[in-house]
Short mmCIF file of C-alpha atoms and ligand atoms in Angstrom, two decimals:
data_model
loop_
_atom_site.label_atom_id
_atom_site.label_comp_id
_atom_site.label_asym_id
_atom_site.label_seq_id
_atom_site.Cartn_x
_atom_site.Cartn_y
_atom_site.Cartn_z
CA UNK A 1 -4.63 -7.13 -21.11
CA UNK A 2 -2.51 -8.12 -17.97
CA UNK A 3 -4.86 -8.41 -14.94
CA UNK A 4 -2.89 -6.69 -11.88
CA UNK A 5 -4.18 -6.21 -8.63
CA UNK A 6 -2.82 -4.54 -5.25
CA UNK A 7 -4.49 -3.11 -1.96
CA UNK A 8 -3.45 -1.00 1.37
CA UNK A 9 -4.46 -0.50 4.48
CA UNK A 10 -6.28 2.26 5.82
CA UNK A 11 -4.13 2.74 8.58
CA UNK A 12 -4.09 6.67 8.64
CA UNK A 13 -2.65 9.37 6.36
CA UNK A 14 -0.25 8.02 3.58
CA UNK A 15 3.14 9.21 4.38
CA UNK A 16 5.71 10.12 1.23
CA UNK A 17 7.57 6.18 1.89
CA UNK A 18 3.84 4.95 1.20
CA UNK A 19 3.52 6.97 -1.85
CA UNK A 20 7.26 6.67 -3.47
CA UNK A 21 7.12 3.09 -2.50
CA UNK A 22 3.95 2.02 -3.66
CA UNK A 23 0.99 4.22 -4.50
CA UNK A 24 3.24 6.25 -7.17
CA UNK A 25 4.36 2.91 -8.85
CA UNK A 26 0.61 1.90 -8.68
CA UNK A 27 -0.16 5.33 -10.97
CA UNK A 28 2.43 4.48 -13.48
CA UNK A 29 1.14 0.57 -13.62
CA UNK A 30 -2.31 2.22 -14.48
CA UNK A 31 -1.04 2.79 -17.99
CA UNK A 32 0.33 -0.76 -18.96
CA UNK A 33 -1.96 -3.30 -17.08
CA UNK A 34 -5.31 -3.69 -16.83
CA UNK A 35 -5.09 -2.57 -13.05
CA UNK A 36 -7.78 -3.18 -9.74
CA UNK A 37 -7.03 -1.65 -6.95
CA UNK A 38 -8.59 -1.60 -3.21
CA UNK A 39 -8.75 -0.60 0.39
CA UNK A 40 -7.96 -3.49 2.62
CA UNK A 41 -10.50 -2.61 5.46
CA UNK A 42 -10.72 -6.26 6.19
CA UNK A 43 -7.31 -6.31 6.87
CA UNK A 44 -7.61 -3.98 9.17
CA UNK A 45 -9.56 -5.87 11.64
CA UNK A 46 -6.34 -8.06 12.85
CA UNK A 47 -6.00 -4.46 14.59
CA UNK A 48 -7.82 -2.84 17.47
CA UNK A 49 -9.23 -0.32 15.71
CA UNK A 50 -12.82 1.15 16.38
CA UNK A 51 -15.92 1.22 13.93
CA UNK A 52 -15.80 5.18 13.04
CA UNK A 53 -11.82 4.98 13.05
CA UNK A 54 -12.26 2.39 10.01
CA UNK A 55 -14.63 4.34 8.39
CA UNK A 56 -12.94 7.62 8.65
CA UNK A 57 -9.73 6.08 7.54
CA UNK A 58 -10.74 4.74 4.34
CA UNK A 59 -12.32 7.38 3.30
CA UNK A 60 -9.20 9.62 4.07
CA UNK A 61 -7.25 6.58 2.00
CA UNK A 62 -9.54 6.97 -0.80
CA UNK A 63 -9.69 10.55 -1.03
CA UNK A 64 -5.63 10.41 -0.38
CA UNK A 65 -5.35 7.86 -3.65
CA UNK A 66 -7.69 9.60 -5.87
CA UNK A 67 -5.84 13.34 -5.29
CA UNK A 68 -2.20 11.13 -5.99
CA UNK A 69 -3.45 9.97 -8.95
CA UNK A 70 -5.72 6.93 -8.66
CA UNK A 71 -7.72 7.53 -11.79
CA UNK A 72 -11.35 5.48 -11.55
CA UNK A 73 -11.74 5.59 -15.30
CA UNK A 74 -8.33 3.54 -16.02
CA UNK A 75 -8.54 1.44 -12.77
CA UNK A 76 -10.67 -0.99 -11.04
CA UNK A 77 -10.88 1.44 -7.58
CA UNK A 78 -12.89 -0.37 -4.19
CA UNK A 79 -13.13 -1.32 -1.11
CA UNK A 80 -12.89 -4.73 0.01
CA UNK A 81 -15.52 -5.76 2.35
CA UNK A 82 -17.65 -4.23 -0.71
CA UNK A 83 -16.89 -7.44 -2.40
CA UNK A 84 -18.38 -10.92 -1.92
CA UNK A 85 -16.26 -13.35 -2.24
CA UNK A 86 -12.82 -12.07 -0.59
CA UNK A 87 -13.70 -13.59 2.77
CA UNK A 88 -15.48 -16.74 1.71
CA UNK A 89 -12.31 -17.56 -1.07
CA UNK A 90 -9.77 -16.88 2.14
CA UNK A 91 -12.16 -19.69 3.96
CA UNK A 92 -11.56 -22.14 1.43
CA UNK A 93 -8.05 -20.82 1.19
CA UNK A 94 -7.67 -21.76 4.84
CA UNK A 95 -8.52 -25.28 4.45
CA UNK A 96 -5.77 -25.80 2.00
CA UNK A 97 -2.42 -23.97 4.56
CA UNK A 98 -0.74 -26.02 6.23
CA UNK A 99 -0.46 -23.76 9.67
CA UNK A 100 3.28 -24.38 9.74
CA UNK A 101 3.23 -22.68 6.72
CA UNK A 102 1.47 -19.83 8.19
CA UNK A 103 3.58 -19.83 11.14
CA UNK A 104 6.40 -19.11 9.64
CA UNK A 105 5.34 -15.80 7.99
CA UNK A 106 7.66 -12.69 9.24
CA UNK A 107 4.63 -10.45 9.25
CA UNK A 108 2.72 -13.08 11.49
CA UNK A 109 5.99 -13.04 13.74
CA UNK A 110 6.21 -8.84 13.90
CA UNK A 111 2.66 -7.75 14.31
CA UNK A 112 2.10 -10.70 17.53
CA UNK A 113 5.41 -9.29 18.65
CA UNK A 114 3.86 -5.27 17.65
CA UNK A 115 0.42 -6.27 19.67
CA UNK A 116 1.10 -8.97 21.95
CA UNK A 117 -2.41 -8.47 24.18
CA UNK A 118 -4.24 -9.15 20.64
CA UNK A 119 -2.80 -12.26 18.82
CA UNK A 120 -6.08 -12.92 16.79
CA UNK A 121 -6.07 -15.78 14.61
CA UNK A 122 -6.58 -13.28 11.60
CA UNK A 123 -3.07 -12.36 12.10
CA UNK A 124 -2.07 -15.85 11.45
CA UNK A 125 -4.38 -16.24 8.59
CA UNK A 126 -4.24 -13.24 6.72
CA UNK A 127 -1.92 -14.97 3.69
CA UNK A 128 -5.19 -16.68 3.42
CA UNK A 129 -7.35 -13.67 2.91
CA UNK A 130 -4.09 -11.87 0.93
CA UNK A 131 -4.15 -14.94 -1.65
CA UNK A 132 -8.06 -14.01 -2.22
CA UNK A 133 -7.72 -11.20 -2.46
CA UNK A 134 -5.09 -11.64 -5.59
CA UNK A 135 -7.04 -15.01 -6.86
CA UNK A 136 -10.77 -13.98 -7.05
CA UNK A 137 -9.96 -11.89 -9.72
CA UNK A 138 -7.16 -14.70 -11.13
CA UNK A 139 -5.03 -11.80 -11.16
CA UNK A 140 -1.71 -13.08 -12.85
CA UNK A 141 0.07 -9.50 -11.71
CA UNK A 142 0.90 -8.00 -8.29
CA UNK A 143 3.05 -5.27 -7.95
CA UNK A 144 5.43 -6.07 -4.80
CA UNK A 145 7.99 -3.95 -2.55
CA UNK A 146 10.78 -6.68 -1.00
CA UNK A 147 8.59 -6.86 2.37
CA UNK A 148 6.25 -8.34 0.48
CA UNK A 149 7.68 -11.20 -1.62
CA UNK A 150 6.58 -14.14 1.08
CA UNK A 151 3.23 -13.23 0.97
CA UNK A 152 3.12 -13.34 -2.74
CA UNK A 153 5.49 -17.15 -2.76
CA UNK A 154 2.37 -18.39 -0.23
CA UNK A 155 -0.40 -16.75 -2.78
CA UNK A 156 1.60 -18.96 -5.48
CA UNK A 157 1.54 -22.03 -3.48
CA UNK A 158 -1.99 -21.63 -2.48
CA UNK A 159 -3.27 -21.62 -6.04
CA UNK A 160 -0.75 -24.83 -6.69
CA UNK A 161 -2.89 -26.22 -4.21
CA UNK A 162 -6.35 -25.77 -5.16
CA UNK A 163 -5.13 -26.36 -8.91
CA UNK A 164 -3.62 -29.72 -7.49
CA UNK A 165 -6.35 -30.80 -5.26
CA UNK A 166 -9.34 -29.51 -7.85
CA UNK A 167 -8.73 -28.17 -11.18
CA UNK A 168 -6.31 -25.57 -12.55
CA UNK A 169 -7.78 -22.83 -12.31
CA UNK A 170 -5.81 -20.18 -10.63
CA UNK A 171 -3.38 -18.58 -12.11
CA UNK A 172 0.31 -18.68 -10.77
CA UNK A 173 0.72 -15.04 -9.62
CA UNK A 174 4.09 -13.05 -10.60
CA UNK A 175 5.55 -10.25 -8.99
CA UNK A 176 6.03 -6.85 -10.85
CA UNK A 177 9.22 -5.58 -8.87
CA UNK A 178 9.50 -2.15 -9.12
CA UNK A 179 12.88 0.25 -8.06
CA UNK A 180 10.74 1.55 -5.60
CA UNK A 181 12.75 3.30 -3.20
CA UNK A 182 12.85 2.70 0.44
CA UNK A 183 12.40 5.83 2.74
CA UNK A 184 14.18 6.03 6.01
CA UNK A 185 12.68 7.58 9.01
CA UNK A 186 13.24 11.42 9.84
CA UNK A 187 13.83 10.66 13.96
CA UNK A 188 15.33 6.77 13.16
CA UNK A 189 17.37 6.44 9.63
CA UNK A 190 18.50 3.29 10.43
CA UNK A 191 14.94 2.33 10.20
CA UNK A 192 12.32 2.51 7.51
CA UNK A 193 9.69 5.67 7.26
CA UNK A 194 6.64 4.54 9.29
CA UNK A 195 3.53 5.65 11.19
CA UNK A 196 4.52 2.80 13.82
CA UNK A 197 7.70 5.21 14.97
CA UNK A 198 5.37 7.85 15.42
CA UNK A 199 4.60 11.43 13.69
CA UNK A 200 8.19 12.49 13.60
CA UNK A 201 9.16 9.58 11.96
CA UNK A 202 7.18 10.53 8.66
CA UNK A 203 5.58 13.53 6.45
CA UNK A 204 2.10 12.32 5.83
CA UNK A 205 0.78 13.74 2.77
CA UNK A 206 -1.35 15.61 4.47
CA UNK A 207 1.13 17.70 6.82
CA UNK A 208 0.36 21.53 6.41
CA UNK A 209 3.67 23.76 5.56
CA UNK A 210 4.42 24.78 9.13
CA UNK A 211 4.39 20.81 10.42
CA UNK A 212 6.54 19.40 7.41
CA UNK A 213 9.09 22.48 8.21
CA UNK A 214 8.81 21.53 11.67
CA UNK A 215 9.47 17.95 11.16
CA UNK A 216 12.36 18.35 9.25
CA UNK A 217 13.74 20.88 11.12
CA UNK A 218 14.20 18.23 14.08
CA UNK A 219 15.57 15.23 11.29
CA UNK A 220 18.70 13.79 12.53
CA UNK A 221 21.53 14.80 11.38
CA UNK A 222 24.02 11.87 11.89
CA UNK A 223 25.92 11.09 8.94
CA UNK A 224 23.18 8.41 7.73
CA UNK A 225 20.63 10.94 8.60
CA UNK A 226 22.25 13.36 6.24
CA UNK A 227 22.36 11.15 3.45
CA UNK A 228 19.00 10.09 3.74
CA UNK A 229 17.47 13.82 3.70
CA UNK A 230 19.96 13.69 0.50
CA UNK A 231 17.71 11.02 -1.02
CA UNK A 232 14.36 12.47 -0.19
CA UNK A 233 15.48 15.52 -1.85
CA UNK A 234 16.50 13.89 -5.15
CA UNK A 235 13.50 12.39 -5.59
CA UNK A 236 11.15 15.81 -4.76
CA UNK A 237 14.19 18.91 -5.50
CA UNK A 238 15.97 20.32 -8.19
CA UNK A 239 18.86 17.87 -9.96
CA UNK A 240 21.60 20.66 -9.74
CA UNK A 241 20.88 21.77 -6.56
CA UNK A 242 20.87 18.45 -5.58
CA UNK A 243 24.17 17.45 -6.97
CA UNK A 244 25.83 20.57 -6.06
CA UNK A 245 24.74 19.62 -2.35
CA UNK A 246 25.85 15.79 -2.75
CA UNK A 247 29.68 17.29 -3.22
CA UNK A 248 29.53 19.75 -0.89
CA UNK A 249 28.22 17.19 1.50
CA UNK A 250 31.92 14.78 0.49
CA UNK A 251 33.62 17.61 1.07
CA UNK A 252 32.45 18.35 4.99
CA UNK A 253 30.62 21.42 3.18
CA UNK A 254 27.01 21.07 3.37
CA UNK A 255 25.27 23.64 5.46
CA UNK A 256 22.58 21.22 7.14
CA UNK A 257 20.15 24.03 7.72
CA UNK A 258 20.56 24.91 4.20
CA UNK A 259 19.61 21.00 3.10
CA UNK A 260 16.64 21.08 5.23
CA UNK A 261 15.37 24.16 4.15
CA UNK A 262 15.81 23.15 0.80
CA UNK A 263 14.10 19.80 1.35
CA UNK A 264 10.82 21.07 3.78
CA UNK A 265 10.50 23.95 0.45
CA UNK A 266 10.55 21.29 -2.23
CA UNK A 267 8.28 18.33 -0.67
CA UNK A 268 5.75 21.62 0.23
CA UNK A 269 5.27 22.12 -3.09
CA UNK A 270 4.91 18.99 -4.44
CA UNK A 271 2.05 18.64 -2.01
CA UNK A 272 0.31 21.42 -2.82
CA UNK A 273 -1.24 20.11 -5.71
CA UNK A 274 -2.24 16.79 -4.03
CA UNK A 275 -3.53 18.83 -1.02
CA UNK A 276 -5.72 21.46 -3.28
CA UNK A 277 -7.11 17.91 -4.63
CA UNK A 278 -8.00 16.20 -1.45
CA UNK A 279 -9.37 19.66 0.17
CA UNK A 280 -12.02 19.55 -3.29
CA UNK A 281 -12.69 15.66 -2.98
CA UNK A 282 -13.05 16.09 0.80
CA UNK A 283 -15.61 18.77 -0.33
CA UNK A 284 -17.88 16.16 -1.98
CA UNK A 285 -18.01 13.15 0.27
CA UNK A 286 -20.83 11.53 -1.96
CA UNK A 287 -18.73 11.82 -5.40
CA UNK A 288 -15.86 10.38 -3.37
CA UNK A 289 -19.01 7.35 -1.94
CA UNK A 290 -20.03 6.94 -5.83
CA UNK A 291 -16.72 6.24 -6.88
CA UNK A 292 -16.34 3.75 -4.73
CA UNK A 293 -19.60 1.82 -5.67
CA UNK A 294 -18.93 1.88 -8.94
CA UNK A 295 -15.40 0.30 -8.52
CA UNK A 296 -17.25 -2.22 -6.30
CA UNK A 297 -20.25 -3.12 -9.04
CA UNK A 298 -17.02 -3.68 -11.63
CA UNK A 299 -15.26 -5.76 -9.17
CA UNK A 300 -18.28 -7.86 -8.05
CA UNK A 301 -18.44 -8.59 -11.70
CA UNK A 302 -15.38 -10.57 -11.92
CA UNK A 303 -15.32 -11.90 -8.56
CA UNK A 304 -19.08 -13.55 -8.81
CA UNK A 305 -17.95 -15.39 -12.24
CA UNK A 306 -15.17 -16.41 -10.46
CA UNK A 307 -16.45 -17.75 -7.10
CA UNK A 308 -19.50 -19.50 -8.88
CA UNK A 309 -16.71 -21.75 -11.00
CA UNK A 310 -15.10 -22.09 -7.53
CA UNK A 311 -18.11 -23.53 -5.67
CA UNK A 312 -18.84 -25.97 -8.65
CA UNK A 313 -14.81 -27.46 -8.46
CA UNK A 314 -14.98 -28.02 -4.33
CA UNK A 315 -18.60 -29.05 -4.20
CA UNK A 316 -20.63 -26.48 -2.88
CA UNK A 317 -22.43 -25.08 -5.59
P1 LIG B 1 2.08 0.03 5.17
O1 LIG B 1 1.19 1.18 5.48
O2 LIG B 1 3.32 -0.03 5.98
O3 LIG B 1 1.34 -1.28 5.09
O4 LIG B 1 2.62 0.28 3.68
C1 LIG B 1 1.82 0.39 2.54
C2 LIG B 1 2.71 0.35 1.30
O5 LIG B 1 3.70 1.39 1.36
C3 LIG B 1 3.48 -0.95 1.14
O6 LIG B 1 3.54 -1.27 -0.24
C4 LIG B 1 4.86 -0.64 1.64
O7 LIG B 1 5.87 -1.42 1.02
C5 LIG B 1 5.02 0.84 1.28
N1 LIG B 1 5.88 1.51 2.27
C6 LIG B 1 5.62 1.68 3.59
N2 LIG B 1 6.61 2.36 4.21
C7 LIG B 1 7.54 2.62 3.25
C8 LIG B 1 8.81 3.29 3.24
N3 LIG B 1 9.32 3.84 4.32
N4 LIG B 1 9.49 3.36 2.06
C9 LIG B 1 8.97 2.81 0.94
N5 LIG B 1 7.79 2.18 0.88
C10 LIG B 1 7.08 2.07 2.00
#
């Protein structure tokens, strides 16, 4: 079967652009490839972020993925610094980037410009890590939103490399594009949903009934703000209702309390079955831990067979 292979961040709750632009893709993939998927706490580290932050977030990220639909018995579920092998591939990695290469990357350019007291050379090198991530598994598949696509052209070019320079070995990753929509912020909808314009910006999955009415109550109503709380409802309301809003909207009809009552009713109870979830998983911390190893144990697996070719090609085995 198809080897695909994708990770996030534990950066804090998932918000609904997280989870219609990635995670729900991810729980569709689960049925066609033969799918690994993990929590990026190394990642992490380009940020200041303390010890029990990291820990607390990835276990809300876990117990987040698992209630949307992140199903251990079809998937390859872990968390990366559970893993040998992704930082000492990414070391190897780094010895074959040219930096102007790395320099170049938007992401490298935003997040110095996002944290400019903390320009760590992981920021710079985290292609490196992103490429092991993908290769120590030889993971021919990774599902990609359009922010992504650089990373995955210097992930190609990286295994061109070591193929050149050693053997061929890795496998020339391609992207699984998916019509993932792109959420706009509640309080910006020029920009994209995200926790880095702050709570109003986004409805984490985890936002209780009173907060999500709250939230949307105070959306912007410009016309792009309109049409964006349009979208969000098509993809959580009811198809006539939504339609029969979209004209009244063309026509200069659309009540916009009615929309956002409409909208803060419909995403409610689409999380209440993720949220009953979470509340039980967050009831059993060590089923949640167990999971985790297991995914880990599979995953070491792979990556040991992997790494131990690896060492013998560049000489240090
Ligand atoms: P982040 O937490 O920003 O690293 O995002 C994690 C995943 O969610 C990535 O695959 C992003 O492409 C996706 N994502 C983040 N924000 C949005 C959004 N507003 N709309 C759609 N997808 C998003």
């Amino acid at each position: 079967m198809k080897i695909l292979i994708s990770g996030i961040k534990p950066t804090g709750h998932i918000h609904l652009g997280n989870y219609l632009g990635a995670v729900k893709n991810w729980v569709d993939l689960q049925n066609k490839y033969s799918c690994s998927f993990f929590i990026a706490d190394l990642h992490s580290l380009t940020m200041k972020i303390s010890a029990q932050e990291l820990k607390q977030q990835t276990f809300d990220l876990v117990v987040d993925l698992l209630a949307m639909g992140i199903d251990p018995k079809k998937s390859i579920f872990f968390r990366q610094s559970d893993v040998w092998g992704h930082a000492e591939l990414s070391w190897i990695f780094n010895c074959l980037i040219p930096v102007a290469e790395l320099e170049r990357m938007t992401q490298f350019k935003d997040e110095s410009a996002r944290q400019p007291d903390n320009v760590n050379a992981g920021l710079l090198t985290y292609p490196a890590l992103q490429a092991a991530d993908i290769l120590l598994y030889r993971a021919q598949y990774v599902p990609v939103g359009h922010d992504q696509i650089q990373h995955l052209e210097l992930s190609r070019v990286i295994a061109r490399k070591f193929n050149q320079r050693y053997q061929k070995f890795f496998p020339e990753v391609q992207p699984v594009l998916s019509d993932s929509p792109r959420l706009m912020s509640l309080n910006n909808p020029q920009k994209k949903m995200s926790k880095s314009l702050g709570e109003a910006s986004y409805i984490a999955i985890r936002d209780k009934r009173e907060i999500i009415q709250a939230k949307i109550k105070k959306a912007v109503t410009d016309e792009q703000g309109v049409k964006n709380l349009l979208e969000l409802y098509s993809y959580f309301g009811d198809k006539k209702k939504h339609s029969q809003m979209t004209k009244d909207f063309s026509t200069g009809q659309l009540m916009n309390v009615k929309l956002k009552e409409e909208l803060s009713l419909a995403i409610i109870q689409f999380l209440e079955p993720i949220q009953k979830k979470i509340k039980e998983l967050e009831k059993n911390p060590s089923r949640v831990n167990k999971i985790l190893k297991d995914g880990a144990k599979k995953a070491q697996k792979i990556a040991d067979k992997n790494l131990k070719e690896v060492r013998k090609m560049i000489g240090v085995d």
